[in-house]
Amino acid sequence: METTKAAAIEQQSLSLDSISKLIDSTFEVLYDIEVDLENILTTEFEQGFPSDLEMTN
């Protein structure tokens, strides 16, 4: 029975390690992505932000 518990703990540890590595690699990818926020804002909101526009009724 101890062997079964040890195997289960080891499997859980390996699973958590895999998840941790996946999260780390995901953040590395996201960190390396360059985003030109100024270009996005000027392209997407040429007429201003939705809150700046007058509401037409």
Coordinates of C-alpha atoms in Angstrom, one line a residue:
M1 CA 0.0 0.0 0.0
E2 CA 2.9 2.4 0.7
T3 CA 4.2 1.7 -2.8
T4 CA 0.8 2.8 -4.2
K5 CA 0.8 6.0 -2.2
A6 CA 4.4 6.8 -3.2
A7 CA 3.6 6.2 -6.8
A8 CA 0.5 8.5 -6.6
I9 CA 2.5 11.2 -4.9
E10 CA 5.3 10.9 -7.5
Q11 CA 2.7 11.1 -10.4
Q12 CA 1.1 14.1 -8.8
S13 CA 4.5 15.8 -8.4
L14 CA 5.4 15.1 -12.1
S15 CA 2.0 16.5 -13.2
L16 CA 2.5 19.7 -11.2
D17 CA 6.0 20.0 -12.5
S18 CA 4.7 19.7 -16.1
I19 CA 2.0 22.3 -15.4
S20 CA 4.6 24.6 -13.9
K21 CA 6.9 24.3 -17.0
L22 CA 4.0 24.9 -19.3
I23 CA 3.0 28.1 -17.4
D24 CA 6.7 29.3 -17.4
S25 CA 7.0 28.7 -21.2
T26 CA 3.7 30.5 -21.8
F27 CA 4.8 33.5 -19.9
E28 CA 8.1 33.5 -21.8
V29 CA 6.2 33.6 -25.1
L30 CA 3.9 36.3 -24.0
Y31 CA 6.8 38.4 -22.6
D32 CA 8.6 38.1 -26.0
I33 CA 5.6 39.4 -28.0
E34 CA 6.0 43.1 -28.8
V35 CA 2.8 45.0 -29.0
D36 CA 2.6 48.5 -30.6
L37 CA -0.1 49.9 -28.4
E38 CA 0.1 53.3 -29.9
N39 CA -0.6 51.9 -33.4
I40 CA -3.4 49.8 -32.1
L41 CA -5.1 52.7 -30.4
T42 CA -4.8 55.1 -33.3
T43 CA -6.0 52.4 -35.8
E44 CA -8.9 51.0 -33.7
F45 CA -10.1 54.3 -32.2
E46 CA -9.6 56.8 -35.1
Q47 CA -12.7 58.7 -34.0
G48 CA -11.9 58.6 -30.3
F49 CA -12.7 56.2 -27.6
P50 CA -16.3 55.0 -27.2
S51 CA -16.7 57.1 -24.0
D52 CA -15.6 60.2 -25.9
L53 CA -18.2 59.9 -28.6
E54 CA -21.6 61.6 -28.1
M55 CA -24.5 59.3 -27.7
T56 CA -27.0 59.8 -30.4
N57 CA -30.7 59.2 -29.4

